[in-house]
Amino acid sequence: MLTAARNEMLTRVGPGTPMGELLRRYWQPIAGASELDSNPIKTVRLMGEDLVLYRDRSGRYGLIDRHCPHRRADMAYGWVEDTGIRCSYHGWLVDQTGRCLEQPYEDTTSPKPSKAGCETKAYPVKECAGLLFAYLGPLPAPELPVWEPFTWRNGFREIVLADVPCNWFQCQENSIDPVHFEWMHDNWGARMRGADANVAPKHLKLKFEAFDHGFVYKRVREGQSEEDRYWTVGRVALWPNGFYLGSHFEWRVPVDDENTLSVAWFFVRVPKGREPYVQERVPTWVSPLQDETGRFITSHVINQDIVAWAGQGRIADRTKEHLRSSDIGITMMRGRFFAELEAMAAGKEPGGIIRSANEAQCIALPNMARELNTDGLTLAEFDKDPILRQRLKEFRHHYGQPAEVRREFVEAMGISG
Ligand code: FES
Ligand SMILES: [Fe+2]
């Protein structure tokens, strides 16, 4: 249980709030680069700030104030040029550093036009593995961490976004919550398919460990032992707002205090025999969360998670909860946030930030499934593994995979649709 004041501290993300300032110290995934292929401008709301993301005609990315520095028109209705984005109201041109390059009327009529003081807010953007990451903190920006899976080759990658109607922190608490797999995914999943009993192997033992880039949780369930990789390796609650499960990442990116952009990145190595495989473009799609009656879709794994997150309310009231031993990881995570917030208030840099380019270029994380992704498998071996076999059959993580993404996947894997 937390006091209301401590709960506020964890959940408020606007500019100037302690948590907002902490999260701004880390690169945040905000979009898929392929989203800008059909329209090079996308509106983005991030930690309470309204922005536009764009790719100019030279291929540079920009993330700037949604409102024009002239008289605040909506830059989302502008257009991109070789050196930046132009407002459609009076034609001011702004670049990715926020500099105003042109003010057409002044440039035409004034003998010495000056743009001093007309800069707009701008944040750096970097592309990696098909994702676009933004940095909203004080400069100089730290290095963008290139997690090892971003360097894997011969794989089919896809990015799935979802607009989750609740605060980011309850989503992130789910990254360190092993017992929910047994109930939310296994038992509830079985109930929805008509089962009349709880069929899932019970959790018998949990362990949580902290490291630089987050926490690892380990577990033993019925039918498993401490020899199992679920115990010897575990899974990663990625600091500060991610989750890493071996072949995919999920981030919970705050839109504002009451909304979160779920950004998930998936990798499936193509079977041996399909290599070398080079994916030209990483597809990005948005998973719908509700059916036509307004009820949450519950058929897919992350959709089920979202039922839990949103069900806790727009901002979960942690003054009313009852934490037990299954929640030790949650307490550890909150504890680290409070400690980091205190350190930041004392002028220190929070943990897990990388300043060395060398270190940032390939960061390994604990991974139960590394060889699957680095060494590969034959199609026959895929077929022997129940999870991989399922993975080839259909995309189970998010509802609504578009037919063309499925087609690209099938083609990459060399299987029939
Ligand atoms: S408001 Fe954008 S150019 Fe005038
Ligand atoms: Fe889950």
CSV table of C-alpha atoms and ligand atoms in Angstrom, one decimal:
chain,number,residue,atom,x,y,z
A,1,MET,CA,0.0,0.0,0.0
A,2,LEU,CA,1.2,3.5,-0.7
A,3,THR,CA,0.1,6.9,0.5
A,4,ALA,CA,-1.7,9.1,-2.0
A,5,ALA,CA,1.3,11.4,-2.1
A,6,ARG,CA,3.7,8.5,-2.9
A,7,ASN,CA,1.2,7.2,-5.5
A,8,GLU,CA,1.2,10.6,-7.2
A,9,MET,CA,5.0,10.7,-7.2
A,10,LEU,CA,5.1,7.4,-9.1
A,11,THR,CA,2.4,8.2,-11.6
A,12,ARG,CA,2.6,11.9,-12.6
A,13,VAL,CA,4.6,12.4,-15.7
A,14,GLY,CA,4.1,15.9,-16.9
A,15,PRO,CA,7.0,18.3,-17.4
A,16,GLY,CA,8.5,19.3,-14.0
A,17,THR,CA,7.1,16.4,-12.1
A,18,PRO,CA,9.7,14.2,-10.4
A,19,MET,CA,8.8,11.0,-12.3
A,20,GLY,CA,8.3,13.0,-15.5
A,21,GLU,CA,11.8,14.3,-15.2
A,22,LEU,CA,13.2,10.8,-14.4
A,23,LEU,CA,11.6,9.2,-17.4
A,24,ARG,CA,12.8,12.0,-19.7
A,25,ARG,CA,16.4,10.9,-18.9
A,26,TYR,CA,15.8,7.7,-21.0
A,27,TRP,CA,15.3,7.2,-24.7
A,28,GLN,CA,11.7,6.3,-25.2
A,29,PRO,CA,10.3,4.3,-28.2
A,30,ILE,CA,7.5,6.4,-29.7
A,31,ALA,CA,6.7,5.0,-33.1
A,32,GLY,CA,7.7,2.6,-35.9
A,33,ALA,CA,9.7,4.2,-38.6
A,34,SER,CA,7.5,2.5,-41.2
A,35,GLU,CA,4.5,4.5,-39.9
A,36,LEU,CA,6.0,7.6,-41.6
A,37,ASP,CA,6.1,5.9,-45.1
A,38,SER,CA,2.6,6.8,-46.1
A,39,ASN,CA,2.4,10.1,-44.2
A,40,PRO,CA,5.7,11.6,-43.0
A,41,ILE,CA,4.1,13.5,-40.2
A,42,LYS,CA,2.5,11.9,-37.1
A,43,THR,CA,1.1,13.6,-34.0
A,44,VAL,CA,2.5,12.3,-30.8
A,45,ARG,CA,1.6,13.1,-27.2
A,46,LEU,CA,4.3,12.2,-24.8
A,47,MET,CA,4.3,12.7,-21.1
A,48,GLY,CA,1.8,15.4,-21.4
A,49,GLU,CA,3.5,17.2,-24.3
A,50,ASP,CA,1.8,17.6,-27.7
A,51,LEU,CA,4.3,17.1,-30.4
A,52,VAL,CA,4.7,16.2,-34.1
A,53,LEU,CA,7.1,13.5,-35.3
A,54,TYR,CA,8.2,13.8,-38.9
A,55,ARG,CA,10.8,12.6,-41.4
A,56,ASP,CA,12.0,15.3,-43.8
A,57,ARG,CA,12.8,14.7,-47.4
A,58,SER,CA,16.5,14.2,-46.6
A,59,GLY,CA,15.5,11.4,-44.2
A,60,ARG,CA,16.1,13.3,-41.0
A,61,TYR,CA,13.7,12.7,-38.1
A,62,GLY,CA,12.3,15.6,-36.1
A,63,LEU,CA,10.1,15.8,-33.0
A,64,ILE,CA,8.9,19.3,-32.3
A,65,ASP,CA,6.2,21.3,-30.6
A,66,ARG,CA,2.9,20.5,-32.2
A,67,HIS,CA,2.2,24.2,-32.3
A,68,CYS,CA,4.0,26.5,-34.7
A,69,PRO,CA,6.3,29.0,-33.2
A,70,HIS,CA,4.6,31.8,-35.2
A,71,ARG,CA,1.0,31.9,-34.0
A,72,ARG,CA,0.5,28.3,-32.8
A,73,ALA,CA,-1.1,26.6,-35.8
A,74,ASP,CA,-1.0,22.8,-35.9
A,75,MET,CA,2.2,21.7,-37.5
A,76,ALA,CA,0.5,18.3,-38.2
A,77,TYR,CA,-1.2,20.0,-41.1
A,78,GLY,CA,2.1,21.3,-42.5
A,79,TRP,CA,4.3,19.5,-45.0
A,80,VAL,CA,7.9,18.2,-45.0
A,81,GLU,CA,10.7,19.6,-47.2
A,82,ASP,CA,14.4,18.8,-47.6
A,83,THR,CA,15.4,20.7,-44.5
A,84,GLY,CA,12.4,20.4,-42.1
A,85,ILE,CA,8.7,20.9,-41.7
A,86,ARG,CA,6.7,23.9,-43.0
A,87,CYS,CA,3.6,25.3,-41.3
A,88,SER,CA,0.6,25.6,-43.7
A,89,TYR,CA,-0.7,28.8,-42.1
A,90,HIS,CA,2.1,31.4,-43.1
A,91,GLY,CA,4.8,29.1,-44.3
A,92,TRP,CA,7.3,29.2,-41.6
A,93,LEU,CA,9.9,26.4,-42.0
A,94,VAL,CA,11.4,24.7,-38.9
A,95,ASP,CA,14.2,22.1,-38.7
A,96,GLN,CA,14.7,19.1,-36.4
A,97,THR,CA,16.8,21.2,-34.0
A,98,GLY,CA,13.8,23.6,-33.5
A,99,ARG,CA,15.5,26.4,-35.5
A,100,CYS,CA,13.3,28.5,-37.7
A,101,LEU,CA,14.8,28.6,-41.1
A,102,GLU,CA,12.3,30.6,-43.1
A,103,GLN,CA,9.7,33.2,-42.4
A,104,PRO,CA,8.5,33.9,-46.0
A,105,TYR,CA,7.0,37.3,-45.6
A,106,GLU,CA,9.8,38.7,-43.5
A,107,ASP,CA,12.4,37.1,-45.7
A,108,THR,CA,10.8,38.8,-48.7
A,109,THR,CA,10.2,42.3,-47.2
A,110,SER,CA,12.8,42.9,-44.6
A,111,PRO,CA,16.4,43.9,-45.5
A,112,LYS,CA,17.9,42.0,-42.6
A,113,PRO,CA,15.4,39.3,-41.5
A,114,SER,CA,16.3,37.8,-38.2
A,115,LYS,CA,14.8,34.6,-36.7
A,116,ALA,CA,16.4,35.0,-33.3
A,117,GLY,CA,14.1,34.0,-30.5
A,118,CYS,CA,11.7,32.1,-32.8
A,119,GLU,CA,13.0,28.7,-32.0
A,120,THR,CA,10.6,26.0,-31.2
A,121,LYS,CA,10.8,23.0,-28.8
A,122,ALA,CA,12.6,20.1,-30.4
A,123,TYR,CA,13.8,16.7,-29.2
A,124,PRO,CA,16.3,14.3,-30.7
A,125,VAL,CA,15.0,11.1,-32.5
A,126,LYS,CA,17.0,8.0,-33.4
A,127,GLU,CA,16.0,5.0,-35.4
A,128,CYS,CA,17.0,1.5,-34.3
A,129,ALA,CA,15.6,-1.9,-35.5
A,130,GLY,CA,12.6,-0.2,-37.1
A,131,LEU,CA,11.7,1.7,-33.9
A,132,LEU,CA,11.9,5.5,-33.4
A,133,PHE,CA,13.2,6.5,-30.1
A,134,ALA,CA,13.0,10.1,-28.6
A,135,TYR,CA,14.9,11.7,-25.9
A,136,LEU,CA,13.1,14.5,-23.9
A,137,GLY,CA,15.6,15.1,-21.2
A,138,PRO,CA,18.4,17.6,-20.6
A,139,LEU,CA,21.3,17.6,-23.1
A,140,PRO,CA,23.7,16.1,-23.8
A,141,ALA,CA,21.5,13.0,-24.5
A,142,PRO,CA,22.9,9.7,-23.3
A,143,GLU,CA,23.6,6.9,-25.8
A,144,LEU,CA,20.7,5.0,-27.2
A,145,PRO,CA,21.0,1.5,-25.7
A,146,VAL,CA,21.1,-1.0,-28.6
A,147,TRP,CA,19.8,-4.1,-26.9
A,148,GLU,CA,21.2,-7.3,-28.2
A,149,PRO,CA,18.1,-8.5,-30.0
A,150,PHE,CA,18.2,-5.3,-32.2
A,151,THR,CA,21.4,-6.7,-33.7
A,152,TRP,CA,20.1,-10.1,-34.5
A,153,ARG,CA,19.9,-11.0,-38.1
A,154,ASN,CA,17.8,-13.3,-40.3
A,155,GLY,CA,14.6,-12.5,-38.4
A,156,PHE,CA,11.1,-11.2,-39.1
A,157,ARG,CA,10.4,-8.2,-36.9
A,158,GLU,CA,7.2,-6.4,-36.3
A,159,ILE,CA,6.1,-3.5,-34.1
A,160,VAL,CA,2.6,-3.3,-32.5
A,161,LEU,CA,1.2,-0.3,-30.9
A,162,ALA,CA,-1.8,0.1,-28.6
A,163,ASP,CA,-3.4,3.1,-26.9
A,164,VAL,CA,-4.0,2.0,-23.4
A,165,PRO,CA,-6.4,4.1,-21.3
A,166,CYS,CA,-4.6,4.2,-18.0
A,167,ASN,CA,-1.4,5.4,-16.3
A,168,TRP,CA,1.9,3.9,-17.4
A,169,PHE,CA,3.0,2.6,-13.9
A,170,GLN,CA,0.3,0.0,-13.6
A,171,CYS,CA,1.3,-1.4,-17.0
A,172,GLN,CA,5.0,-1.5,-15.8
A,173,GLU,CA,4.1,-3.2,-12.6
A,174,ASN,CA,2.9,-6.1,-14.8
A,175,SER,CA,6.5,-6.5,-16.0
A,176,ILE,CA,7.4,-7.9,-12.6
A,177,ASP,CA,4.4,-10.0,-11.9
A,178,PRO,CA,5.0,-13.7,-12.7
A,179,VAL,CA,1.9,-15.1,-10.9
A,180,HIS,CA,-0.5,-13.3,-13.3
A,181,PHE,CA,0.7,-15.7,-16.1
A,182,GLU,CA,-0.9,-18.6,-14.3
A,183,TRP,CA,-4.2,-16.8,-13.8
A,184,MET,CA,-4.7,-14.2,-16.4
A,185,HIS,CA,-3.2,-16.1,-19.4
A,186,ASP,CA,-3.5,-19.7,-18.4
A,187,ASN,CA,-6.5,-20.2,-16.2
A,188,TRP,CA,-8.6,-17.4,-17.6
A,189,GLY,CA,-7.6,-18.3,-21.1
A,190,ALA,CA,-8.8,-21.9,-20.5
A,191,ARG,CA,-12.0,-20.6,-18.9
A,192,MET,CA,-12.7,-18.5,-22.0
A,193,ARG,CA,-12.3,-21.7,-24.1
A,194,GLY,CA,-14.8,-23.5,-21.9
A,195,ALA,CA,-12.8,-25.1,-19.2
A,196,ASP,CA,-14.5,-25.6,-15.9
A,197,ALA,CA,-11.4,-26.0,-13.7
A,198,ASN,CA,-8.2,-24.2,-13.0
A,199,VAL,CA,-5.8,-26.1,-15.2
A,200,ALA,CA,-2.6,-24.1,-15.0
A,201,PRO,CA,0.5,-25.3,-13.1
A,202,LYS,CA,0.7,-23.4,-9.9
A,203,HIS,CA,3.6,-21.1,-9.0
A,204,LEU,CA,5.6,-22.7,-6.2
A,205,LYS,CA,8.5,-20.4,-5.8
A,206,LEU,CA,9.5,-16.9,-6.9
A,207,LYS,CA,12.8,-14.9,-6.8
A,208,PHE,CA,13.5,-11.3,-7.8
A,209,GLU,CA,16.9,-9.9,-8.5
A,210,ALA,CA,18.0,-6.3,-9.3
A,211,PHE,CA,20.6,-5.4,-11.9
A,212,ASP,CA,21.6,-2.2,-13.8
A,213,HIS,CA,18.9,-2.4,-16.4
A,214,GLY,CA,16.1,-3.5,-14.2
A,215,PHE,CA,15.0,-6.7,-12.5
A,216,VAL,CA,15.0,-10.4,-13.2
A,217,TYR,CA,12.2,-12.5,-12.0
A,218,LYS,CA,12.5,-16.2,-11.6
A,219,ARG,CA,9.9,-18.8,-10.8
A,220,VAL,CA,9.3,-22.5,-10.4
A,221,ARG,CA,5.9,-23.8,-11.3
A,222,GLU,CA,4.4,-27.3,-10.9
A,223,GLY,CA,6.2,-29.6,-13.3
A,224,GLN,CA,9.4,-27.4,-13.3
A,225,SER,CA,12.5,-27.5,-11.2
A,226,GLU,CA,15.3,-25.1,-10.3
A,227,GLU,CA,17.2,-26.6,-13.3
A,228,ASP,CA,14.7,-24.9,-15.6
A,229,ARG,CA,15.5,-21.7,-17.4
A,230,TYR,CA,12.6,-20.0,-15.9
A,231,TRP,CA,14.6,-20.3,-12.7
A,232,THR,CA,18.2,-20.2,-13.8
A,233,VAL,CA,17.7,-17.3,-16.3
A,234,GLY,CA,14.3,-15.7,-15.8
A,235,ARG,CA,12.8,-12.7,-17.4
A,236,VAL,CA,13.5,-9.0,-17.3
A,237,ALA,CA,11.5,-6.1,-16.1
A,238,LEU,CA,13.5,-3.6,-18.1
A,239,TRP,CA,14.4,-0.3,-16.4
A,240,PRO,CA,12.6,2.1,-16.3
A,241,ASN,CA,9.5,1.2,-18.3
A,242,GLY,CA,10.0,-1.9,-20.4
A,243,PHE,CA,9.6,-5.7,-20.3
A,244,TYR,CA,11.8,-8.2,-22.1
A,245,LEU,CA,10.8,-11.7,-22.7
A,246,GLY,CA,13.6,-13.2,-24.8
A,247,SER,CA,12.2,-12.7,-28.3
A,248,HIS,CA,10.2,-9.6,-27.7
A,249,PHE,CA,10.1,-6.3,-25.9
A,250,GLU,CA,7.2,-4.3,-24.5
A,251,TRP,CA,7.4,-0.7,-23.4
A,252,ARG,CA,4.8,1.3,-21.5
A,253,VAL,CA,5.4,4.8,-22.8
A,254,PRO,CA,3.4,7.5,-20.9
A,255,VAL,CA,1.2,9.6,-23.1
A,256,ASP,CA,0.0,11.6,-20.1
A,257,ASP,CA,-1.0,10.8,-16.6
A,258,GLU,CA,-4.0,8.7,-17.7
A,259,ASN,CA,-2.9,7.2,-21.0
A,260,THR,CA,-0.1,4.9,-22.2
A,261,LEU,CA,1.3,4.0,-25.5
A,262,SER,CA,2.1,0.3,-25.5
A,263,VAL,CA,5.0,-0.3,-27.9
A,264,ALA,CA,5.9,-3.9,-28.6
A,265,TRP,CA,8.7,-5.2,-30.8
A,266,PHE,CA,8.8,-8.8,-31.9
A,267,PHE,CA,11.5,-11.0,-33.5
A,268,VAL,CA,11.1,-14.4,-35.0
A,269,ARG,CA,14.2,-16.0,-36.6
A,270,VAL,CA,13.4,-17.5,-40.0
A,271,PRO,CA,13.9,-21.3,-40.2
A,272,LYS,CA,17.3,-22.6,-41.4
A,273,GLY,CA,16.9,-22.9,-45.2
A,274,ARG,CA,15.3,-19.4,-45.4
A,275,GLU,CA,18.5,-17.7,-44.5
A,276,PRO,CA,20.0,-15.3,-45.4
A,277,TYR,CA,16.9,-13.2,-44.8
A,278,VAL,CA,17.0,-9.5,-44.9
A,279,GLN,CA,13.8,-7.6,-43.9
A,280,GLU,CA,13.6,-4.4,-45.9
A,281,ARG,CA,11.0,-2.7,-43.7
A,282,VAL,CA,9.7,-3.5,-40.2
A,283,PRO,CA,5.9,-3.3,-40.4
A,284,THR,CA,4.1,-1.3,-37.7
A,285,TRP,CA,0.4,-1.8,-36.8
A,286,VAL,CA,-2.0,-0.7,-34.2
A,287,SER,CA,-3.9,-3.3,-32.2
A,288,PRO,CA,-7.6,-2.4,-31.5
A,289,LEU,CA,-8.5,-2.9,-27.9
A,290,GLN,CA,-12.3,-2.9,-27.9
A,291,ASP,CA,-15.0,-4.7,-29.8
A,292,GLU,CA,-18.0,-3.0,-31.3
A,293,THR,CA,-19.8,-3.2,-28.0
A,294,GLY,CA,-17.0,-1.3,-26.2
A,295,ARG,CA,-15.9,-4.4,-24.3
A,296,PHE,CA,-12.2,-5.2,-24.2
A,297,ILE,CA,-11.0,-7.8,-26.5
A,298,THR,CA,-9.7,-10.7,-24.4
A,299,SER,CA,-8.5,-13.3,-27.0
A,300,HIS,CA,-4.8,-12.3,-27.2
A,301,VAL,CA,-2.1,-12.3,-24.5
A,302,ILE,CA,-1.3,-8.6,-24.4
A,303,ASN,CA,-5.0,-7.7,-24.8
A,304,GLN,CA,-5.6,-9.7,-21.6
A,305,ASP,CA,-2.9,-7.8,-19.8
A,306,ILE,CA,-4.5,-4.6,-20.9
A,307,VAL,CA,-7.8,-5.7,-19.4
A,308,ALA,CA,-5.9,-5.9,-16.1
A,309,TRP,CA,-4.1,-2.6,-16.5
A,310,ALA,CA,-7.1,-0.5,-17.5
A,311,GLY,CA,-9.3,-2.4,-15.0
A,312,GLN,CA,-7.2,-0.9,-12.2
A,313,GLY,CA,-8.6,2.5,-13.1
A,314,ARG,CA,-7.1,5.4,-15.0
A,315,ILE,CA,-4.6,5.8,-12.1
A,316,ALA,CA,-4.7,2.8,-9.8
A,317,ASP,CA,-5.5,3.8,-6.2
A,318,ARG,CA,-2.6,2.2,-4.4
A,319,THR,CA,-3.9,3.4,-1.0
A,320,LYS,CA,-6.4,0.5,-1.2
A,321,GLU,CA,-4.3,-2.4,-2.3
A,322,HIS,CA,-3.0,-5.3,-0.2
A,323,LEU,CA,0.5,-6.4,-1.3
A,324,ARG,CA,1.5,-10.0,-0.4
A,325,SER,CA,4.6,-12.1,-1.0
A,326,SER,CA,3.8,-12.5,-4.7
A,327,ASP,CA,4.3,-8.8,-5.0
A,328,ILE,CA,7.8,-8.5,-3.7
A,329,GLY,CA,9.0,-7.6,-7.1
A,330,ILE,CA,6.5,-4.8,-7.3
A,331,THR,CA,7.8,-3.4,-3.9
A,332,MET,CA,11.4,-3.7,-5.2
A,333,MET,CA,10.6,-1.8,-8.3
A,334,ARG,CA,8.7,1.0,-6.5
A,335,GLY,CA,11.6,1.2,-4.0
A,336,ARG,CA,14.1,1.7,-6.8
A,337,PHE,CA,12.0,4.4,-8.3
A,338,PHE,CA,11.7,6.2,-5.0
A,339,ALA,CA,15.5,5.9,-4.4
A,340,GLU,CA,16.3,7.2,-8.0
A,341,LEU,CA,13.9,10.1,-7.5
A,342,GLU,CA,15.7,11.0,-4.3
A,343,ALA,CA,19.0,10.7,-6.0
A,344,MET,CA,17.9,12.9,-8.9
A,345,ALA,CA,16.6,15.5,-6.4
A,346,ALA,CA,20.1,15.5,-5.0
A,347,GLY,CA,21.5,16.2,-8.4
A,348,LYS,CA,22.6,12.7,-9.4
A,349,GLU,CA,22.1,10.9,-12.7
A,350,PRO,CA,19.6,8.0,-12.4
A,351,GLY,CA,20.9,4.5,-12.9
A,352,GLY,CA,21.0,2.5,-16.2
A,353,ILE,CA,21.9,5.5,-18.3
A,354,ILE,CA,24.7,4.8,-20.8
A,355,ARG,CA,27.2,7.4,-21.7
A,356,SER,CA,29.7,5.1,-23.4
A,357,ALA,CA,29.1,4.6,-27.2
A,358,ASN,CA,31.1,1.4,-27.0
A,359,GLU,CA,29.0,0.0,-24.2
A,360,ALA,CA,25.7,1.1,-25.9
A,361,GLN,CA,26.3,-0.7,-29.2
A,362,CYS,CA,25.2,-4.2,-28.1
A,363,ILE,CA,23.8,-4.8,-24.6
A,364,ALA,CA,23.0,-8.3,-23.6
A,365,LEU,CA,20.1,-9.0,-21.2
A,366,PRO,CA,19.3,-12.3,-19.5
A,367,ASN,CA,17.5,-14.4,-22.1
A,368,MET,CA,16.0,-17.8,-21.9
A,369,ALA,CA,15.8,-18.2,-25.6
A,370,ARG,CA,19.0,-16.7,-27.0
A,371,GLU,CA,20.1,-19.6,-29.1
A,372,LEU,CA,16.7,-19.9,-30.8
A,373,ASN,CA,17.3,-16.4,-32.1
A,374,THR,CA,21.1,-16.5,-32.7
A,375,ASP,CA,21.6,-20.0,-34.0
A,376,GLY,CA,18.2,-20.7,-35.6
A,377,LEU,CA,16.2,-23.9,-36.0
A,378,THR,CA,15.0,-25.9,-38.9
A,379,LEU,CA,11.3,-25.9,-39.7
A,380,ALA,CA,11.0,-29.4,-38.2
A,381,GLU,CA,12.6,-28.2,-35.0
A,382,PHE,CA,10.1,-25.3,-34.9
A,383,ASP,CA,7.4,-27.8,-35.1
A,384,LYS,CA,8.6,-29.8,-32.1
A,385,ASP,CA,8.5,-26.7,-29.8
A,386,PRO,CA,4.9,-26.0,-28.7
A,387,ILE,CA,5.4,-22.2,-28.4
A,388,LEU,CA,7.2,-21.8,-31.7
A,389,ARG,CA,4.8,-24.1,-33.5
A,390,GLN,CA,2.0,-21.9,-32.2
A,391,ARG,CA,3.9,-18.8,-33.2
A,392,LEU,CA,4.0,-19.9,-36.8
A,393,LYS,CA,0.3,-20.7,-36.8
A,394,GLU,CA,-0.9,-17.3,-35.7
A,395,PHE,CA,0.2,-14.1,-33.9
A,396,ARG,CA,-1.0,-14.7,-30.3
A,397,HIS,CA,0.3,-11.6,-28.6
A,398,HIS,CA,-2.0,-8.9,-29.9
A,399,TYR,CA,-5.4,-8.9,-31.6
A,400,GLY,CA,-5.8,-7.6,-35.1
A,401,GLN,CA,-2.6,-8.4,-37.0
A,402,PRO,CA,-3.3,-7.1,-40.5
A,403,ALA,CA,-3.4,-9.6,-43.4
A,404,GLU,CA,-0.5,-8.1,-45.2
A,405,VAL,CA,1.8,-8.4,-42.1
A,406,ARG,CA,0.7,-12.1,-41.9
A,407,ARG,CA,1.5,-12.5,-45.6
A,408,GLU,CA,5.0,-11.0,-45.1
A,409,PHE,CA,5.6,-13.3,-42.1
A,410,VAL,CA,4.4,-16.4,-43.9
A,411,GLU,CA,6.6,-15.5,-46.9
A,412,ALA,CA,9.6,-14.9,-44.7
A,413,MET,CA,9.2,-18.2,-42.8
A,414,GLY,CA,8.5,-20.2,-45.9
A,415,ILE,CA,5.3,-21.7,-44.6
A,416,SER,CA,1.8,-21.9,-46.0
A,417,GLY,CA,-0.6,-19.2,-44.9
B,1,FES,S1,1.1,30.0,-37.5
B,1,FES,FE1,2.6,28.8,-38.5
B,1,FES,S2,3.4,30.2,-40.0
B,1,FES,FE2,1.9,31.4,-39.0
B,2,FE,FE,0.7,-10.8,-19.2
